[in-house]
mmCIF file of C-alpha atoms in Angstrom:
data_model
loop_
_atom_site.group_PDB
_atom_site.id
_atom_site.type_symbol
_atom_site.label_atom_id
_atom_site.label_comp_id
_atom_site.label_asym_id
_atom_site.label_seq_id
_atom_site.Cartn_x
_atom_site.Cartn_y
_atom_site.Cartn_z
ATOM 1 C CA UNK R 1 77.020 43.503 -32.915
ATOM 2 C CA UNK R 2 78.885 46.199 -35.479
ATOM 3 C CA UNK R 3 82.237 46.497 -36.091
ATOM 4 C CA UNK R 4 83.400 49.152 -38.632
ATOM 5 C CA UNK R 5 86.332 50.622 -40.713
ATOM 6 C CA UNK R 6 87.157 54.222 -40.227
ATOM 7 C CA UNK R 7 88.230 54.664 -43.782
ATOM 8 C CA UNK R 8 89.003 52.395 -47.197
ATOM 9 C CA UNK R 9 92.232 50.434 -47.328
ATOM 10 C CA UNK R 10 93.549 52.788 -49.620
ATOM 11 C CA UNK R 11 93.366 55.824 -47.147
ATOM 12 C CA UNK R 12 96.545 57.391 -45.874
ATOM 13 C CA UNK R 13 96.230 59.910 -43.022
ATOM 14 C CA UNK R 14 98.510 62.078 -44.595
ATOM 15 C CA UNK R 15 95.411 62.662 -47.849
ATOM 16 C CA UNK R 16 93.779 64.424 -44.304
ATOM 17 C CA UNK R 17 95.085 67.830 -45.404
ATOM 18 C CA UNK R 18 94.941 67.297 -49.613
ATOM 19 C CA UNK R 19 92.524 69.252 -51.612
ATOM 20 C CA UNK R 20 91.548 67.036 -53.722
ATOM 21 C CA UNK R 21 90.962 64.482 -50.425
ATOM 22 C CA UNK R 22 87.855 63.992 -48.278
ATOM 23 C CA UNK R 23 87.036 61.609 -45.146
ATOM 24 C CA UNK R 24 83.771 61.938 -43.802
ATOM 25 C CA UNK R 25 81.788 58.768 -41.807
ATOM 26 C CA UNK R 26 79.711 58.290 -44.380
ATOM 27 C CA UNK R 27 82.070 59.272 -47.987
ATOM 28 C CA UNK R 28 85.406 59.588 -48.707
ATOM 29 C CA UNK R 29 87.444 61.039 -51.720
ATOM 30 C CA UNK R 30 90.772 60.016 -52.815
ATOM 31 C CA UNK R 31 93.568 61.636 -55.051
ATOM 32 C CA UNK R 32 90.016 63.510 -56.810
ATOM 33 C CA UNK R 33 89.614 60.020 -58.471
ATOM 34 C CA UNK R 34 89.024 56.867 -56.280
ATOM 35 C CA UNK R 35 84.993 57.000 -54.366
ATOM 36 C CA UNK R 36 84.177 55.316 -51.657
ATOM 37 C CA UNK R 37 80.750 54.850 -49.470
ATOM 38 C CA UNK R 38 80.403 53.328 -46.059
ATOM 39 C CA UNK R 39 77.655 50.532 -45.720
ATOM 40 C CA UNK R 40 76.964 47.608 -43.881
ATOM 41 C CA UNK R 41 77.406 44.188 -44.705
ATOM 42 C CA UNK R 42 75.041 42.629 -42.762
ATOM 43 C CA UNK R 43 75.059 38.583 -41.482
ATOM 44 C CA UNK R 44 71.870 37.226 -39.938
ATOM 45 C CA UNK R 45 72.814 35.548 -36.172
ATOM 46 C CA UNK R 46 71.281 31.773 -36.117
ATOM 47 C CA UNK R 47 69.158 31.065 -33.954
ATOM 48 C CA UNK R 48 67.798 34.716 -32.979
ATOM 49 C CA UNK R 49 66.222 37.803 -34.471
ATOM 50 C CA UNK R 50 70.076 39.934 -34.364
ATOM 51 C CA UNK R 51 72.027 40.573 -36.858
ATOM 52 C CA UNK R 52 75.968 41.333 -36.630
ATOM 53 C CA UNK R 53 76.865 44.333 -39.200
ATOM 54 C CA UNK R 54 80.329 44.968 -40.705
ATOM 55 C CA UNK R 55 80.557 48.101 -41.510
ATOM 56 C CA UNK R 56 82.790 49.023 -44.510
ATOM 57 C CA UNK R 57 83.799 50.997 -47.369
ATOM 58 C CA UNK R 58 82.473 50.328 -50.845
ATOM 59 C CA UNK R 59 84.545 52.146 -53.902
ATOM 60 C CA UNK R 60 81.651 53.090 -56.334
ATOM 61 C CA UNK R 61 81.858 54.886 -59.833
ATOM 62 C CA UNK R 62 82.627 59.088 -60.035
ATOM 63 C CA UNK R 63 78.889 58.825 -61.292
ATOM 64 C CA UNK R 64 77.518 56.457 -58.793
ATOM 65 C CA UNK R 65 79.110 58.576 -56.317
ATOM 66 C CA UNK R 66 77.981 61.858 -57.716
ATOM 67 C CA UNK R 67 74.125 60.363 -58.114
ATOM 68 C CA UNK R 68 74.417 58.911 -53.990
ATOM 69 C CA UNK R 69 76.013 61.994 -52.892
ATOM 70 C CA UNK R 70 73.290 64.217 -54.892
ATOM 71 C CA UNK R 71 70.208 62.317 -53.192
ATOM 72 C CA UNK R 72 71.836 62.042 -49.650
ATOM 73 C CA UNK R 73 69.600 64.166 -48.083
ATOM 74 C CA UNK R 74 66.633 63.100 -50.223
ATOM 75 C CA UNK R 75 63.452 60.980 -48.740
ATOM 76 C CA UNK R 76 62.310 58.287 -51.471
ATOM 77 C CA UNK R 77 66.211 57.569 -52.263
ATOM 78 C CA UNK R 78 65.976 54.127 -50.733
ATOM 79 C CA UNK R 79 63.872 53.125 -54.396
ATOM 80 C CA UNK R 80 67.341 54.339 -56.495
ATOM 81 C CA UNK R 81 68.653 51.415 -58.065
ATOM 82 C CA UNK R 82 71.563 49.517 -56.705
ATOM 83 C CA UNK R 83 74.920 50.634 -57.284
ATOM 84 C CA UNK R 84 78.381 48.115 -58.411
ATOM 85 C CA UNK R 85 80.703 48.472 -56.336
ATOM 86 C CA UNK R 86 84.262 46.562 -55.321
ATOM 87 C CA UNK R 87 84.768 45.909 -51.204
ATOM 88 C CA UNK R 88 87.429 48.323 -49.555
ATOM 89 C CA UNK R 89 87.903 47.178 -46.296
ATOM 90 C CA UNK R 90 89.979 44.187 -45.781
ATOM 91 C CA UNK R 91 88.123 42.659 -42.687
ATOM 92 C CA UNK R 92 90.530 40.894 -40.439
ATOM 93 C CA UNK R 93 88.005 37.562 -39.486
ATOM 94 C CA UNK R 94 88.699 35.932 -43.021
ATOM 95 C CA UNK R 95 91.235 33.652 -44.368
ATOM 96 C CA UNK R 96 91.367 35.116 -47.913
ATOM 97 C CA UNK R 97 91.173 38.735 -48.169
ATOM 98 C CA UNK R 98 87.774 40.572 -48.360
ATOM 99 C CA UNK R 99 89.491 43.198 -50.535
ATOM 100 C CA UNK R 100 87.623 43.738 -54.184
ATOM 101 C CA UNK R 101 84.901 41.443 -53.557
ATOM 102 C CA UNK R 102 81.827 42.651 -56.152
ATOM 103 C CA UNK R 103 79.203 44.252 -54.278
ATOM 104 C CA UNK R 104 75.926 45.824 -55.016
ATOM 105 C CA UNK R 105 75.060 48.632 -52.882
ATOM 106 C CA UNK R 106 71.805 49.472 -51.879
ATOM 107 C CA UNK R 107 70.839 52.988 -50.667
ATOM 108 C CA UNK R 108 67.993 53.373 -47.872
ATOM 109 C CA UNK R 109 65.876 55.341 -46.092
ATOM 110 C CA UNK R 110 67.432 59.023 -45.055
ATOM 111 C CA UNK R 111 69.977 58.516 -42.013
ATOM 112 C CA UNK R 112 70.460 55.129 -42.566
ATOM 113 C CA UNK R 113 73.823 53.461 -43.974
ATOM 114 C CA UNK R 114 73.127 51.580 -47.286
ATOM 115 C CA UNK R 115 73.131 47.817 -47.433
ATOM 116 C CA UNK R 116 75.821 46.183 -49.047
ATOM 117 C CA UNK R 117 75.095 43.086 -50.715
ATOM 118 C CA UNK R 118 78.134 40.643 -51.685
ATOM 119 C CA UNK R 119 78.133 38.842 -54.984
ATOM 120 C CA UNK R 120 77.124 35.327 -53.946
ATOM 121 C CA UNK R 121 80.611 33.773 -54.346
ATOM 122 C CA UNK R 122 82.215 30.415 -51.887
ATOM 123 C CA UNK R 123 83.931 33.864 -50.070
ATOM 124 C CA UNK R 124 83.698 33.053 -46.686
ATOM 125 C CA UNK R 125 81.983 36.293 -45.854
ATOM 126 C CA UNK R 126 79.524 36.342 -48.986
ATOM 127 C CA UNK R 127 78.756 32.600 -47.400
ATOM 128 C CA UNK R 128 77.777 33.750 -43.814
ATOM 129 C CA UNK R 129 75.805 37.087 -45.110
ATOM 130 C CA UNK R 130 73.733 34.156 -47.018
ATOM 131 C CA UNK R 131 73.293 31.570 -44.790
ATOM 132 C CA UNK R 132 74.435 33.683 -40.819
ATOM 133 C CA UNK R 133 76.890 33.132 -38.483
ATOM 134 C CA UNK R 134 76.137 31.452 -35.211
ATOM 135 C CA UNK R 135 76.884 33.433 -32.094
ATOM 136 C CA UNK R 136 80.328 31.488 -31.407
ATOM 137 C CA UNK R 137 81.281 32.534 -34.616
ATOM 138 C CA UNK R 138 80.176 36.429 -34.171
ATOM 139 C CA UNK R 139 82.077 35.737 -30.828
ATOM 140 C CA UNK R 140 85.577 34.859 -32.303
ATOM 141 C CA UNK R 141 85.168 37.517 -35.165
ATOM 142 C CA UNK R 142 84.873 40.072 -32.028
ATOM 143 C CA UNK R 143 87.920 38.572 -30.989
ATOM 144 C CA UNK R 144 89.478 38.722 -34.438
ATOM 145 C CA UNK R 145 88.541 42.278 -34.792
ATOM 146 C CA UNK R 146 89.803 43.239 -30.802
ATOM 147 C CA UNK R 147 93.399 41.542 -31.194
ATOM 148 C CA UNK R 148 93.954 43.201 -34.943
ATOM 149 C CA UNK R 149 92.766 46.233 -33.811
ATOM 150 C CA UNK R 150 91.517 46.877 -37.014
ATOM 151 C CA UNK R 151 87.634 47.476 -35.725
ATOM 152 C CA UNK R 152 85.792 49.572 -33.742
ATOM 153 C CA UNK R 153 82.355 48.569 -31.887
ATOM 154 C CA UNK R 154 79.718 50.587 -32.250
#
Protein backbone atom coordinates (compact mmCIF):
# COMPACT_ATOMS: atom_id res chain seq x y z
CA UNK A 1 0.00 0.00 0.00
CA UNK A 2 3.31 2.48 -0.51
CA UNK A 3 4.99 3.11 -3.42
CA UNK A 4 7.97 5.56 -3.31
CA UNK A 5 10.59 7.61 -5.31
CA UNK A 6 14.19 6.99 -4.58
CA UNK A 7 15.15 10.53 -5.28
CA UNK A 8 13.52 14.04 -6.84
CA UNK A 9 13.08 14.28 -10.59
CA UNK A 10 15.84 16.49 -10.75
CA UNK A 11 18.45 13.90 -9.38
CA UNK A 12 21.15 12.60 -11.65
CA UNK A 13 23.22 9.65 -10.39
CA UNK A 14 26.19 11.16 -11.53
CA UNK A 15 25.53 14.36 -8.38
CA UNK A 16 26.34 10.73 -6.26
CA UNK A 17 30.02 11.71 -6.00
CA UNK A 18 29.61 15.93 -5.98
CA UNK A 19 30.44 17.83 -2.92
CA UNK A 20 28.08 20.01 -2.90
CA UNK A 21 25.42 16.81 -3.52
CA UNK A 22 23.61 14.66 -0.95
CA UNK A 23 21.01 11.61 -1.27
CA UNK A 24 19.90 10.23 1.80
CA UNK A 25 16.14 8.34 2.23
CA UNK A 26 14.92 10.90 3.99
CA UNK A 27 16.90 14.49 2.34
CA UNK A 28 18.60 15.23 -0.54
CA UNK A 29 20.86 18.21 -1.72
CA UNK A 30 21.35 19.37 -5.14
CA UNK A 31 24.06 21.57 -6.95
CA UNK A 32 24.34 23.22 -2.90
CA UNK A 33 21.05 25.01 -3.94
CA UNK A 34 17.87 22.94 -4.77
CA UNK A 35 16.26 20.99 -1.10
CA UNK A 36 14.30 18.34 -1.13
CA UNK A 37 12.38 16.13 1.74
CA UNK A 38 10.75 12.78 1.34
CA UNK A 39 7.05 12.53 2.67
CA UNK A 40 4.05 10.80 2.03
CA UNK A 41 1.15 11.76 0.23
CA UNK A 42 -1.31 9.85 1.68
CA UNK A 43 -5.02 8.73 -0.04
CA UNK A 44 -7.63 7.21 2.25
CA UNK A 45 -8.88 3.52 0.60
CA UNK A 46 -12.95 3.60 0.42
CA UNK A 47 -14.54 1.45 2.01
CA UNK A 48 -11.82 0.32 4.74
CA UNK A 49 -9.62 1.67 7.49
CA UNK A 50 -6.09 1.52 4.87
CA UNK A 51 -4.62 4.00 3.42
CA UNK A 52 -2.29 3.79 0.15
CA UNK A 53 0.89 6.25 0.64
CA UNK A 54 2.95 7.76 -2.20
CA UNK A 55 5.92 8.44 -1.09
CA UNK A 56 7.78 11.43 -2.66
CA UNK A 57 10.09 14.22 -2.68
CA UNK A 58 9.03 17.70 -1.67
CA UNK A 59 11.64 20.71 -2.72
CA UNK A 60 11.38 23.07 0.36
CA UNK A 61 13.20 26.50 1.01
CA UNK A 62 17.35 26.54 2.06
CA UNK A 63 15.59 27.77 5.38
CA UNK A 64 12.79 25.36 5.58
CA UNK A 65 15.30 22.81 4.95
CA UNK A 66 17.86 24.07 7.38
CA UNK A 67 14.91 24.49 10.27
CA UNK A 68 13.58 20.43 9.30
CA UNK A 69 17.01 19.23 9.10
CA UNK A 70 17.96 21.11 12.55
CA UNK A 71 14.90 19.46 14.52
CA UNK A 72 15.21 15.95 12.84
CA UNK A 73 16.17 14.27 15.72
CA UNK A 74 14.03 16.43 18.02
CA UNK A 75 10.73 14.99 20.00
CA UNK A 76 7.90 17.82 19.99
CA UNK A 77 8.89 18.68 16.16
CA UNK A 78 5.62 17.28 14.91
CA UNK A 79 3.95 20.96 16.50
CA UNK A 80 6.56 23.04 13.90
CA UNK A 81 4.50 24.74 11.53
CA UNK A 82 3.94 23.48 8.06
CA UNK A 83 6.37 24.05 5.49
CA UNK A 84 5.56 25.31 1.32
CA UNK A 85 6.78 23.24 -0.69
CA UNK A 86 6.50 22.34 -4.75
CA UNK A 87 5.98 18.26 -5.58
CA UNK A 88 9.23 16.54 -7.04
CA UNK A 89 8.29 13.33 -8.03
CA UNK A 90 6.42 12.96 -11.17
CA UNK A 91 4.16 9.91 -10.20
CA UNK A 92 3.49 7.75 -13.18
CA UNK A 93 -0.62 6.91 -12.29
CA UNK A 94 -1.70 10.51 -13.51
CA UNK A 95 -2.68 11.97 -16.73
CA UNK A 96 -1.18 15.46 -16.15
CA UNK A 97 2.04 15.57 -14.46
CA UNK A 98 2.30 15.65 -10.61
CA UNK A 99 5.47 17.74 -11.02
CA UNK A 100 5.29 21.35 -9.00
CA UNK A 101 2.06 20.78 -7.50
CA UNK A 102 1.96 23.30 -4.14
CA UNK A 103 2.26 21.34 -1.13
CA UNK A 104 2.35 21.98 2.52
CA UNK A 105 4.47 19.73 4.42
CA UNK A 106 3.85 18.66 7.70
CA UNK A 107 6.60 17.31 10.01
CA UNK A 108 5.68 14.47 12.69
CA UNK A 109 6.53 12.59 15.38
CA UNK A 110 10.49 11.43 15.47
CA UNK A 111 11.00 8.43 12.87
CA UNK A 112 8.14 9.12 11.04
CA UNK A 113 8.07 10.63 7.32
CA UNK A 114 6.17 14.00 7.26
CA UNK A 115 2.76 14.30 5.70
CA UNK A 116 2.44 16.00 2.61
CA UNK A 117 -0.62 17.78 2.03
CA UNK A 118 -1.55 18.88 -1.73
CA UNK A 119 -3.08 22.24 -2.39
CA UNK A 120 -6.73 21.33 -2.96
CA UNK A 121 -6.67 21.83 -6.77
CA UNK A 122 -9.14 19.52 -9.68
CA UNK A 123 -5.34 17.59 -9.86
CA UNK A 124 -6.28 14.23 -10.07
CA UNK A 125 -4.08 13.26 -7.18
CA UNK A 126 -4.96 16.36 -4.85
CA UNK A 127 -8.73 14.92 -5.74
CA UNK A 128 -8.21 11.28 -4.47
CA UNK A 129 -5.95 12.42 -1.25
CA UNK A 130 -9.42 14.42 -0.54
CA UNK A 131 -12.02 12.29 -1.27
CA UNK A 132 -9.75 8.26 -1.53
CA UNK A 133 -9.30 5.97 -4.05
CA UNK A 134 -11.25 2.76 -4.15
CA UNK A 135 -9.23 -0.43 -4.08
CA UNK A 136 -9.59 -1.00 -8.04
CA UNK A 137 -8.14 2.17 -8.39
CA UNK A 138 -5.07 1.56 -5.78
CA UNK A 139 -5.02 -1.73 -7.88
CA UNK A 140 -4.31 -0.19 -11.39
CA UNK A 141 -1.98 2.56 -9.84
CA UNK A 142 0.12 -0.67 -8.59
CA UNK A 143 0.00 -1.62 -12.01
CA UNK A 144 0.89 1.83 -13.28
CA UNK A 145 3.74 2.04 -10.94
CA UNK A 146 5.01 -1.97 -11.79
CA UNK A 147 4.98 -1.48 -15.75
CA UNK A 148 6.84 2.21 -15.47
CA UNK A 149 9.06 0.94 -13.16
CA UNK A 150 9.23 4.11 -11.68
CA UNK A 151 8.12 2.76 -7.93
CA UNK A 152 9.19 0.68 -5.43
CA UNK A 153 6.79 -1.17 -2.77
CA UNK A 154 7.54 -0.91 0.47
Amino acid sequence: MNYTAEAPAVWDPAFADADDCLLSSDQCVVRGEHYFVKGLVEIPVIGSDEVFSWGVWVSLSRENFSRAADLWDTPGREAERPYFGWLATDLPAYPATTLNLKTHVHTRRVGERPFVELEPTDHPLAVEQRTGATLDRVREIAESVLHSGDGRQQ
